Amino acid sequence: MSTLIVIDQPPYGTWAGREALDMAFSLAAFDQSVSLLFMGAGVNWLRAAQQTNGIEQKSVEKNLSAAPIFGVEAMYADTLACAQYGLTPEGMVAGVTMSPNSAELMHQHTHTAFAG
Amino acid sequence: MSTLIVIDQPPYGTWAGREALDMAFSLAAFDQSVSLLFMGAGVNWLRAAQQTNGIEQKSVEKNLSAAPIFGVEAMYADTLACAQYGLTPEGMVAGVTMSPNSAELMHQHTHTAFAG
Amino acid sequence: MTSIHTLHILNKAPEHPRTAECMNAIRSGDALLLTENAVLALSILDDQAPMAQVYAIASDAIARGFGQSGTKATLVDYPAMVKLTAQAQHLISW
Amino acid sequence: MTSIHTLHILNKAPEHPRTAECMNAIRSGDALLLTENAVLALSILDDQAPMAQVYAIASDAIARGFGQSGTKATLVDYPAMVKLTAQAQHLISW
Amino acid sequence: MSDNPLQNFTLVITGAPYSSQAPQTALAFARAAISAGHTLDRVFLYGDGVHLASSLSTPPSDETHWPKEWAEFLEQNVIPGAACIASALRRGLVNSEEQKRYQLPANNILAPFIIAGLGEWVEGTMASSRVVYFHAGG
Amino acid sequence: MSDNPLQNFTLVITGAPYSSQAPQTALAFARAAISAGHTLDRVFLYGDGVHLASSLSTPPSDETHWPKEWAEFLEQNVIPGAACIASALRRGLVNSEEQKRYQLPANNILAPFIIAGLGEWVEGTMASSRVVYFHAGG
């Protein structure tokens, strides 16, 4: 079984992305194969240099950097969505694989789930 | 003071539209000038022949027909949104005024508010 | 009963960004089930219908005034939805 | 301080249908204030900027990695947001 | 494998009642699944879906009481229902144990719903043949 | 009229904490308004915003407790805060009076928030010079 957790909402404005990340970490904690796909406005999770001291929320960059350590297999970013938001590999957090065909990626996984 | 309450979400799938209607009825109950504007997917509130016995929710058509009685001054429907959803005057509930320029309508009211 | 590769279950209005994401993800051999506000797509779906069989929950369609729109989608009840989820190898709830 | 006819306060991501509704409603003499997820429009806004002064809450922009994007919008704090709401004759929270 | 093999479903509800239609659609699906002879491994409430487990929800008497309808369905069919503890605590849904631990003035979980970790959801995905999510619409 | 006349604001919050950023943005605005010498006529919670008045919300200790922050702000500045009764009852937010009336097992409204009708909102729109809405984002 392999699960793809999809995040299509930006960070901070809603909690759905954080709750999606918790789902991925839980699967990994149970030694289940899990990857993350960022698409739509969700690719903004991956923008480098997020400084959250002004909004009383923890930076999601730290959460993301912990993903490989917790056993999340891959973090994919939808190529088209990155282009729409002006995100280039240099402007993104480390460890992200570009996904030129996210529909195909979903079909390659047994489960695909959103957090909300 | 005149208030325009805007409904841009369809009925039944979320509660925002019902709560917007309650706002309009409350203003009217306090003898405040209030009108409703349906735009975007919200124009689907106005589709005739809604039969809700299958979904255990009350039909919003009855709520809308009560609007003039409660003192709501006008119900506007965004012309472009109606066209997008294939809504014609014959397929709509009674008492609706078409709004070809909803931005102008907002500017004509002192207050413009969404329920959520 | 034919097999379905992925059953896409969509409950968002046509304007919702996830609707476009769902439509982009549909491939040959998949099926699309419209529930809740997604049945409003029945007034918009036409030539550009996806390459998949389209179903819609009848009670949701009728509640929203689409009792007669059986041409663009097959109206189904919840027992049929259960069957579709059993037939499909994969499910995605958008 | 010049007067603002309508201050449009937008807190939705660019894909959200209300963003398009807001952009369509902006007229000459209005101002647009981006808050929360709406600051993501800073990566998209360009030639087609609306005919209005654009502001964005600095803490929301910086949190989302837009600390250097002062060119497309004036970054403001909450005291400035309060001033804008006081200057404007009308407010619309999208 | 027959045309309609019996399935063991896990349902995940992430939309709140009286804000989304998710709990309603999920219940219609659950009833149809049981009627067709399938089994429900468990129901897991996540995100805003935890509000379905509120013992204090009081809709007008002429509206369906979704938390009660769900609680009765789970009891009658002996199906476990759990609300994610992290989602629930943030949103003000607590059981008597959490009430004591955090010295809160009350508890408000409607039986038979319990509070449990995301591990309940992971186990559901492993134990069942189909996982169906019911999100908020829009 | 000066460049910056003092205003009397009514704030309406329709987004829930730990689901939207609305209560957080609204509090930053409210603090700035008071600091600038403006007044807040009242704060009205509507729709999912009523969850801000929960006395049971228990976020992790390293996250901001928005209901408590808001309650302290309202008390310190003697500003009335009301949750819409229709929104609140459906969503499981009740005071002791509603608890008795509907024979519920508990109540969970955080003081100084009270439960009131939409008339409170209407009065706010009439009494104040500016009404600012804080909706859920997305």
XYZ file of C-alpha atoms in Angstrom:
696
model
C 0.000 0.000 0.000
C 1.254 3.472 -0.854
C -0.487 6.707 0.044
C -0.253 10.114 -1.570
C -1.350 12.954 0.719
C -2.304 16.029 -1.303
C -2.008 19.608 -0.046
C -3.726 22.196 -2.252
C -4.276 24.954 0.300
C -1.638 27.522 1.261
C -0.097 27.554 4.737
C -1.232 29.732 7.696
C -4.601 30.920 6.352
C -6.261 27.554 7.012
C -5.325 24.469 9.029
C -5.964 21.876 6.291
C -2.343 21.705 5.186
C -1.015 21.154 8.700
C -3.566 18.427 9.240
C -2.527 16.811 5.960
C 1.079 16.819 7.121
C 0.055 15.152 10.404
C -1.635 12.429 8.364
C 1.552 11.823 6.381
C 3.685 11.727 9.534
C 1.279 9.259 11.170
C 1.405 6.880 8.218
C 5.199 7.075 8.245
C 5.244 6.412 11.998
C 3.375 3.155 11.297
C 5.954 2.288 8.597
C 3.449 2.838 5.809
C 4.675 4.129 2.454
C 3.610 7.762 2.113
C 4.495 10.757 -0.093
C 3.267 14.334 -0.250
C 2.003 16.188 -3.318
C 1.724 19.972 -3.292
C -0.554 21.333 -5.987
C -2.611 24.482 -6.721
C -2.059 27.178 -4.115
C -0.592 24.451 -1.900
C 2.791 24.840 -3.610
C 3.247 27.977 -1.514
C 4.112 25.653 1.371
C 7.433 25.193 -0.427
C 8.495 28.831 -0.762
C 11.812 29.499 0.959
C 12.384 32.148 3.647
C 9.043 32.020 5.453
C 9.358 34.241 8.541
C 6.390 33.598 10.807
C 7.289 35.434 14.022
C 4.839 38.183 13.018
C 1.794 35.889 12.843
C 2.176 33.765 15.986
C 2.289 30.530 14.021
C 5.113 28.077 13.632
C 6.858 28.099 10.264
C 5.829 25.148 8.112
C 9.343 25.089 6.640
C 10.536 23.332 9.810
C 7.764 20.769 9.519
C 8.706 20.090 5.921
C 12.393 19.701 6.668
C 11.398 17.023 9.204
C 9.413 15.043 6.626
C 12.293 12.856 5.350
C 13.455 12.217 8.925
C 9.962 11.018 9.869
C 9.982 8.650 6.903
C 7.955 10.519 4.276
C 9.302 9.070 1.027
C 8.986 12.025 -1.322
C 7.675 15.575 -1.558
C 6.318 16.369 -5.001
C 5.451 19.827 -6.336
C 3.110 20.223 -9.287
C 5.201 21.819 -12.032
C 2.440 23.966 -13.505
C 1.333 25.284 -10.114
C 4.928 26.241 -9.278
C 5.146 28.170 -12.540
C 1.865 29.970 -11.789
C 3.214 31.098 -8.423
C 6.643 32.023 -9.727
C 8.338 29.258 -7.746
C 11.708 28.135 -9.054
C 13.917 25.408 -7.556
C 16.216 28.107 -6.110
C 13.295 29.770 -4.347
C 12.035 26.538 -2.809
C 12.860 24.489 0.270
C 15.226 21.569 -0.273
C 14.232 18.023 -1.119
C 11.335 18.679 -3.491
C 10.759 16.625 -6.653
C 8.918 18.333 -9.499
C 5.736 16.623 -10.711
C 4.997 17.417 -14.367
C 2.031 15.010 -14.400
C 0.250 14.927 -11.058
C -2.663 12.879 -12.419
C -0.203 10.120 -13.293
C 1.362 10.400 -9.833
C -2.043 9.849 -8.227
C -2.649 6.802 -10.399
C 0.670 5.331 -9.246
C -0.420 5.333 -5.595
C -2.897 2.956 -3.979
C -4.478 5.749 -1.934
C -4.799 9.465 -2.595
C -6.206 11.636 0.185
C -6.787 15.258 1.107
C -7.029 16.373 4.751
C -10.211 18.340 4.141
C -28.252 53.238 5.615
C -28.800 50.505 3.074
C -27.264 47.038 3.213
C -26.595 44.576 0.421
C -26.220 40.999 1.634
C -24.330 38.898 -0.918
C -24.780 35.155 -1.400
C -22.141 33.527 -3.610
C -22.382 29.945 -2.362
C -24.976 27.443 -3.567
C -27.702 26.154 -1.255
C -27.597 22.908 0.793
C -23.880 22.067 0.492
C -22.865 24.762 2.985
C -24.749 26.854 5.548
C -23.321 30.253 4.530
C -26.270 31.138 2.295
C -28.869 30.343 4.956
C -26.951 32.442 7.451
C -26.788 35.293 4.951
C -30.566 35.120 4.558
C -30.994 35.265 8.353
C -28.884 38.434 8.365
C -31.114 40.005 5.737
C -34.297 39.037 7.603
C -32.902 40.455 10.858
C -32.097 43.797 9.277
C -35.577 43.913 7.790
C -37.096 43.049 11.171
C -35.388 46.153 12.583
C -36.806 48.211 9.688
C -33.393 48.616 8.087
C -33.159 48.857 4.309
C -31.746 45.577 2.967
C -31.484 43.793 -0.380
C -29.992 40.465 -1.465
C -27.532 39.903 -4.301
C -26.948 36.406 -5.670
C -23.710 36.043 -7.608
C -21.302 33.302 -8.680
C -22.586 29.835 -7.772
C -24.984 31.577 -5.387
C -27.428 32.175 -8.259
C -28.395 28.513 -7.918
C -30.474 29.551 -4.908
C -32.884 30.969 -7.491
C -33.437 27.854 -9.605
C -37.089 26.837 -9.705
C -38.415 23.395 -8.719
C -36.048 22.532 -5.875
C -37.316 19.306 -4.285
C -35.489 18.756 -1.022
C -37.379 15.887 0.604
C -34.520 13.568 -0.398
C -31.835 15.465 1.516
C -33.542 16.197 4.851
C -33.171 19.941 4.463
C -35.826 22.577 4.020
C -36.149 24.039 0.536
C -34.629 27.500 0.281
C -37.311 28.416 -2.236
C -39.764 28.851 0.651
C -37.304 31.104 2.470
C -36.880 33.220 -0.641
C -40.584 33.581 -1.248
C -40.855 34.953 2.301
C -38.207 37.613 1.672
C -40.552 40.346 0.400
C -43.011 39.612 3.192
C -40.267 40.058 5.778
C -39.358 43.405 4.225
C -36.352 42.558 2.055
C -36.491 45.291 -0.601
C -35.068 43.470 -3.620
C -33.464 40.209 -4.724
C -30.841 40.736 -7.409
C -29.261 38.027 -9.555
C -25.948 38.661 -11.303
C -26.726 38.452 -15.027
C -23.438 36.854 -16.066
C -23.591 34.217 -13.334
C -27.139 33.301 -14.366
C -25.958 32.836 -17.950
C -23.073 30.628 -16.803
C -25.482 28.388 -14.913
C -28.080 28.320 -17.666
C -30.612 30.203 -15.562
C -33.329 32.028 -17.482
C -36.153 34.114 -15.997
C -38.589 31.242 -16.732
C -36.434 28.801 -14.776
C -36.129 31.047 -11.761
C -38.204 31.777 -8.683
C -40.425 34.844 -8.873
C -39.483 38.343 -7.807
C -35.872 38.435 -8.960
C -34.296 41.513 -10.576
C -31.387 40.928 -12.949
C -28.151 42.735 -12.085
C -26.008 43.382 -15.161
C -23.450 45.377 -13.126
C -23.084 43.982 -9.619
C -20.048 46.146 -8.830
C -22.216 49.214 -9.419
C -24.935 47.721 -7.214
C -22.450 47.316 -4.361
C -21.319 50.912 -4.746
C -24.940 52.071 -4.459
C -25.318 50.538 -0.994
C -23.835 51.880 2.235
C -22.922 48.398 3.449
C -22.069 45.220 1.542
C -21.647 42.018 3.540
C -21.154 38.288 3.098
C -22.219 35.822 5.816
C -18.903 33.959 5.716
C -20.673 -4.311 -14.185
C -17.487 -3.080 -15.720
C -14.458 -2.286 -13.642
C -13.518 1.303 -12.815
C -9.897 2.255 -12.356
C -10.398 5.360 -10.189
C -13.723 6.688 -8.951
C -13.455 10.458 -8.510
C -15.958 11.693 -5.922
C -16.475 15.435 -6.260
C -18.614 17.515 -3.876
C -17.488 21.057 -4.732
C -19.265 23.720 -6.823
C -17.865 24.251 -10.346
C -16.020 27.467 -9.296
C -14.126 25.699 -6.523
C -10.450 25.259 -7.477
C -10.587 21.559 -6.624
C -13.128 21.002 -9.395
C -10.528 21.901 -12.024
C -7.936 19.734 -10.268
C -10.380 16.818 -10.339
C -11.247 17.278 -14.008
C -7.538 17.351 -14.894
C -6.949 14.093 -13.045
C -9.661 12.066 -14.809
C -8.335 9.494 -17.255
C -9.815 6.915 -19.536
C -11.280 4.074 -17.499
C -12.118 6.340 -14.574
C -15.576 7.429 -13.436
C -16.807 10.688 -11.918
C -19.459 10.873 -9.199
C -20.967 14.291 -8.468
C -22.332 14.769 -4.953
C -23.678 17.749 -2.982
C -22.867 21.093 -4.647
C -20.936 19.387 -7.441
C -24.233 18.439 -9.119
C -24.377 22.071 -10.256
C -21.898 21.009 -12.920
C -24.939 19.409 -14.600
C -25.864 22.857 -15.928
C -22.358 23.396 -17.309
C -21.087 19.977 -18.476
C -21.541 19.537 -22.185
C -19.215 19.011 -25.144
C -16.180 19.157 -22.917
C -17.431 16.283 -20.766
C -14.529 14.252 -19.395
C -13.568 10.919 -20.930
C -15.303 9.080 -18.152
C -18.761 7.933 -17.183
C -20.452 10.633 -15.100
C -22.819 9.851 -12.216
C -24.653 12.227 -9.882
C -26.454 11.597 -6.607
C -30.136 11.893 -7.517
C -31.316 13.407 -4.228
C -28.673 16.135 -4.451
C -29.531 16.856 -8.091
C -33.278 16.967 -7.473
C -32.847 19.188 -4.406
C -31.001 21.692 -6.575
C -33.600 21.665 -9.326
C -31.941 19.158 -11.690
C -34.539 16.434 -11.690
C -34.686 16.297 -15.491
C -30.995 16.386 -16.309
C -30.473 12.677 -16.778
C -28.888 13.189 -20.149
C -25.527 14.515 -19.004
C -25.086 12.149 -16.080
C -26.614 8.976 -14.720
C -28.584 9.849 -11.605
C -27.896 7.296 -8.875
C -28.895 6.613 -5.273
C -26.625 5.772 -2.322
C -26.812 1.977 -2.820
C -25.460 2.635 -6.326
C -22.749 4.872 -4.891
C -21.727 2.016 -2.596
C -21.561 -0.289 -5.612
C -19.410 2.206 -7.520
C -16.975 2.457 -4.609
C -16.800 -1.357 -4.489
C -16.247 -1.655 -8.247
C -13.501 0.946 -8.358
C -9.921 -0.088 -7.702
C -9.113 3.381 -6.342
C -11.122 6.201 -4.805
C -10.317 9.892 -4.651
C -12.603 12.225 -2.674
C -11.930 15.709 -3.987
C -4.138 61.133 3.243
C -6.416 60.864 0.287
C -9.932 59.558 0.592
C -10.813 56.014 -0.473
C -14.254 55.255 -1.835
C -14.359 51.528 -1.071
C -11.652 49.551 0.704
C -11.762 45.940 -0.522
C -10.324 43.596 2.113
C -9.427 40.250 0.530
C -8.170 37.233 2.532
C -8.610 34.413 -0.028
C -5.965 32.677 -2.153
C -5.884 33.696 -5.843
C -7.708 30.485 -6.922
C -10.668 31.166 -4.627
C -13.722 32.255 -6.644
C -14.211 35.275 -4.413
C -10.862 36.679 -5.558
C -12.192 37.100 -9.090
C -15.419 38.599 -7.741
C -13.392 41.098 -5.733
C -11.164 42.059 -8.663
C -14.239 42.631 -10.829
C -15.747 44.938 -8.209
C -12.752 47.265 -7.860
C -13.238 50.690 -9.413
C -11.244 53.856 -9.738
C -10.882 55.515 -6.334
C -11.047 52.216 -4.468
C -8.192 50.490 -2.633
C -7.370 46.803 -2.200
C -5.934 45.351 1.017
C -4.542 41.812 0.837
C -4.574 39.882 4.114
C -3.834 36.267 5.095
C -3.672 33.918 2.076
C -4.549 36.739 -0.323
C -0.951 38.005 -0.109
C -0.093 35.121 -2.443
C -1.450 37.355 -5.190
C 1.864 39.239 -4.817
C 3.490 36.524 -6.928
C 0.830 36.860 -9.613
C -0.183 40.554 -9.708
C 1.604 42.414 -12.478
C 0.577 44.265 -15.617
C -3.047 43.482 -14.972
C -2.997 45.156 -11.557
C -6.365 46.686 -10.745
C -6.930 50.423 -11.061
C -6.514 50.887 -7.339
C -3.773 51.263 -4.779
C -2.800 47.830 -3.452
C -1.782 47.193 0.151
C -0.781 43.968 1.863
C -0.405 43.094 5.547
C 3.382 42.898 6.055
C 3.334 40.094 8.660
C 1.194 37.907 6.381
C 3.419 38.616 3.381
C 6.657 37.964 5.279
C 5.281 34.754 6.802
C 4.596 33.470 3.297
C 8.049 34.362 1.980
C 7.192 37.728 0.362
C 9.379 40.005 2.433
C 10.946 41.645 -0.627
C 7.855 42.155 -2.753
C 7.230 45.780 -1.861
C 7.086 46.762 -5.487
C 3.675 45.379 -6.315
C 1.972 46.468 -3.113
C 2.613 48.698 -0.159
C 3.309 46.500 2.859
C 1.428 47.795 5.900
C 0.935 46.916 9.571
C -2.344 46.718 11.507
C -2.291 50.366 12.655
C -2.154 51.259 8.948
C -5.019 48.848 8.233
C -7.067 50.649 10.899
C -6.256 53.978 9.226
C -7.324 52.624 5.841
C -10.652 51.447 7.245
C -11.156 54.884 8.792
C -10.255 56.686 5.540
C -12.556 54.582 3.374
C -16.178 55.558 2.977
C -17.163 51.912 2.432
C -15.665 48.557 3.388
C -16.161 45.184 1.744
C -14.620 42.088 3.347
C -14.437 39.458 0.625
C -13.978 -12.245 -7.155
C -17.666 -11.690 -7.763
C -19.137 -8.632 -9.409
C -19.943 -7.137 -6.052
C -17.564 -8.461 -3.413
C -18.315 -7.478 0.172
C -16.143 -4.631 1.378
C -14.945 -3.438 4.753
C -15.142 0.363 4.717
C -13.402 2.990 6.803
C -15.154 6.355 6.578
C -13.341 9.610 7.321
C -15.447 12.741 7.887
C -13.644 16.099 7.772
C -16.612 18.455 7.285
C -18.664 19.764 10.220
C -22.447 19.428 10.514
C -24.441 22.688 10.059
C -21.512 24.077 8.088
C -21.068 21.355 5.442
C -23.179 18.494 4.071
C -20.396 15.955 4.748
C -21.850 14.179 7.821
C -25.188 13.861 6.015
C -23.755 12.369 2.821
C -21.533 10.067 4.871
C -24.508 8.749 6.870
C -26.533 8.044 3.728
C -23.544 6.173 2.313
C -22.973 4.263 5.578
C -26.612 3.157 5.795
C -26.567 1.962 2.188
C -23.314 0.067 2.745
C -24.671 -1.763 5.791
C -27.939 -2.538 3.976
C -25.977 -4.112 1.122
C -24.156 -6.417 3.531
C -20.847 -4.575 3.629
C -19.163 -3.824 6.955
C -17.862 -0.572 8.408
C -14.535 -1.049 10.084
C -14.703 2.349 11.766
C -15.616 6.008 11.346
C -12.917 8.592 11.947
C -13.611 12.310 12.480
C -10.817 14.666 11.465
C -10.370 18.442 11.239
C -13.687 20.273 11.465
C -15.404 16.870 11.286
C -14.845 16.437 15.035
C -17.798 18.751 15.699
C -20.046 15.832 14.717
C -19.140 14.275 18.098
C -20.519 17.198 20.137
C -22.980 16.302 22.907
C -24.120 19.946 23.036
C -25.198 20.474 19.419
C -28.814 21.679 19.510
C -30.321 22.288 16.079
C -33.872 23.621 15.785
C -36.429 20.867 16.387
C -37.495 20.840 12.715
C -33.934 20.137 11.494
C -32.178 16.768 11.527
C -29.905 16.279 14.541
C -26.832 14.884 12.765
C -24.727 14.088 15.867
C -27.645 12.085 17.366
C -28.438 10.361 14.072
C -24.799 9.315 13.740
C -24.506 8.206 17.379
C -27.616 6.019 17.064
C -26.389 4.514 13.807
C -23.011 3.635 15.326
C -24.610 2.093 18.430
C -27.174 0.070 16.511
C -24.536 -1.358 14.205
C -21.741 -1.613 16.792
C -19.349 0.472 14.713
C -16.459 2.291 16.416
C -16.416 6.072 15.959
C -13.372 8.121 16.931
C -12.540 11.828 16.799
C -8.900 12.786 16.280
C -7.533 14.049 19.598
C -5.392 16.816 18.097
C -8.285 18.166 15.982
C -10.724 17.802 18.885
C -8.712 19.523 21.622
C -7.990 22.600 19.491
C -11.652 22.858 18.553
C -13.052 22.444 22.059
C -14.220 18.801 21.985
C -13.018 16.962 25.105
C -13.862 13.801 27.053
C -13.805 13.443 30.844
C -10.186 12.304 30.826
C -8.998 15.369 28.904
C -11.250 17.516 31.089
C -9.335 16.331 34.181
C -5.922 16.503 32.547
C -6.376 20.103 31.389
C -8.667 21.164 34.274
C -11.472 22.192 31.952
C -14.964 23.174 33.156
C -16.834 20.437 31.234
C -16.682 17.642 28.696
C -18.793 17.344 25.572
C -18.149 14.127 23.648
C -21.286 12.316 22.568
C -21.172 8.526 23.141
C -20.336 6.212 21.457
C -17.780 8.563 19.882
C -14.392 8.358 21.548
C -11.277 10.503 21.283
C -8.241 8.789 19.789
C -5.051 9.469 17.899
C -4.430 9.490 14.164
C -3.223 5.905 14.636
C -6.922 4.935 14.570
C -7.104 6.322 11.046
C -3.891 4.576 9.988
C -5.223 1.273 11.338
C -8.442 1.878 9.428
C -6.555 2.346 6.161
C -4.672 -0.903 6.841
C -7.635 -2.972 8.048
C -10.254 -1.996 5.489
C -10.598 -2.618 1.781
C -11.947 0.869 1.000
C -11.437 4.238 2.681
C -13.960 6.923 1.760
C -13.442 10.576 2.716
C -16.281 13.045 3.234
C -14.909 16.572 3.092
C -16.604 19.939 3.442
C -18.052 21.069 0.120
C -18.077 24.611 -1.163
C -13.552 66.176 9.524
C -9.907 65.560 10.326
C -7.632 63.262 8.408
C -8.112 60.503 10.944
C -11.424 60.884 12.763
C -12.023 58.513 15.653
C -14.254 55.622 14.728
C -16.543 53.301 16.631
C -16.037 49.814 15.167
C -18.207 46.719 15.222
C -16.224 43.591 14.369
C -17.920 40.472 13.016
C -15.936 37.207 13.053
C -17.284 34.329 10.950
C -14.173 32.109 10.728
C -13.290 29.595 13.444
C -9.934 29.481 15.257
C -7.671 26.525 14.348
C -9.506 26.269 11.038
C -9.127 29.832 9.727
C -6.898 32.819 10.519
C -9.926 35.103 11.025
C -9.891 35.406 14.858
C -6.163 36.131 14.740
C -6.402 38.877 12.106
C -9.413 40.360 13.895
C -7.537 40.532 17.221
C -4.524 42.248 15.638
C -6.907 44.767 14.061
C -8.822 45.269 17.323
C -5.648 45.908 19.332
C -4.417 48.424 16.747
C -7.791 50.189 16.732
C -7.830 50.579 20.529
C -4.197 51.733 20.551
C -5.068 54.429 18.032
C -7.825 55.748 20.280
C -10.782 54.300 18.369
C -13.525 52.441 20.221
C -14.993 49.003 19.671
C -18.756 49.036 20.003
C -18.940 45.230 20.122
C -17.634 41.977 18.670
C -20.144 39.593 17.126
C -19.396 35.928 16.375
C -21.404 34.407 13.538
C -21.410 31.079 11.695
C -18.279 29.036 12.406
C -16.912 32.079 14.244
C -18.899 31.050 17.347
C -16.233 28.424 18.114
C -14.027 31.305 19.287
C -16.274 31.469 22.385
C -15.532 27.873 23.459
C -14.374 27.392 27.040
C -13.073 23.919 26.149
C -10.677 24.773 23.332
C -7.274 23.354 24.316
C -4.554 24.015 21.752
C -1.047 22.629 22.338
C 0.862 24.712 24.912
C 3.221 26.100 22.246
C 0.352 27.504 20.153
C -1.562 30.722 20.839
C -4.842 30.171 22.699
C -7.103 32.407 20.608
C -10.287 32.076 22.721
C -8.342 33.066 25.874
C -6.508 35.892 24.100
C -9.797 37.261 22.854
C -11.549 36.867 26.224
C -8.743 38.740 28.003
C -8.758 41.503 25.406
C -12.523 41.971 25.743
C -12.358 42.043 29.558
C -9.434 44.436 29.725
C -11.104 46.870 27.360
C -14.678 46.320 28.572
C -15.942 45.429 25.099
C -19.089 43.306 24.709
C -18.636 40.035 22.814
C -21.653 38.025 21.651
C -22.062 34.742 19.778
C -25.146 34.367 17.577
C -27.566 32.027 19.331
C -28.733 30.249 16.173
C -25.173 29.609 14.970
C -24.027 28.605 18.459
C -26.782 26.121 19.308
C -26.393 24.205 16.049
C -22.629 24.039 16.550
C -22.707 22.902 20.173
C -21.918 26.166 21.980
C -24.351 26.725 24.864
C -24.558 28.779 28.060
C -26.087 27.612 31.356
C -29.498 28.962 30.423
C -29.619 26.997 27.163
C -28.184 23.993 28.991
C -31.219 24.009 31.313
C -33.732 24.758 28.577
C -32.582 21.896 26.365
C -31.474 19.595 29.214
C -27.918 19.362 27.942
C -25.081 17.709 29.891
C -22.864 20.806 30.080
C -22.268 24.393 28.987
C -19.166 25.731 27.299
C -19.282 29.486 26.712
C -16.125 31.317 27.733
C -16.785 34.563 29.662
C -17.092 37.417 28.861
C -18.669 36.102 25.630
C -22.429 35.899 25.832
C -25.033 34.303 23.586
C -27.404 36.693 21.842
C -29.596 37.079 18.789
C -28.750 38.605 15.423
C -30.330 41.789 16.777
C -26.980 42.396 18.504
C -25.362 42.493 15.082
C -28.059 44.782 13.667
C -27.608 47.166 16.606
C -23.870 47.102 15.980
C -24.328 48.117 12.353
C -26.595 50.965 13.504
C -24.486 52.162 16.457
C -21.020 52.068 14.909
C -19.361 54.085 12.175
C -17.530 51.084 10.648
C -18.373 47.364 10.533
C -15.469 45.073 9.653
C -16.011 41.388 8.829
C -13.382 38.700 9.368
C -14.297 35.640 7.324
C -12.602 32.281 6.927
C -9.931 32.441 4.247
C -9.128 29.715 1.776
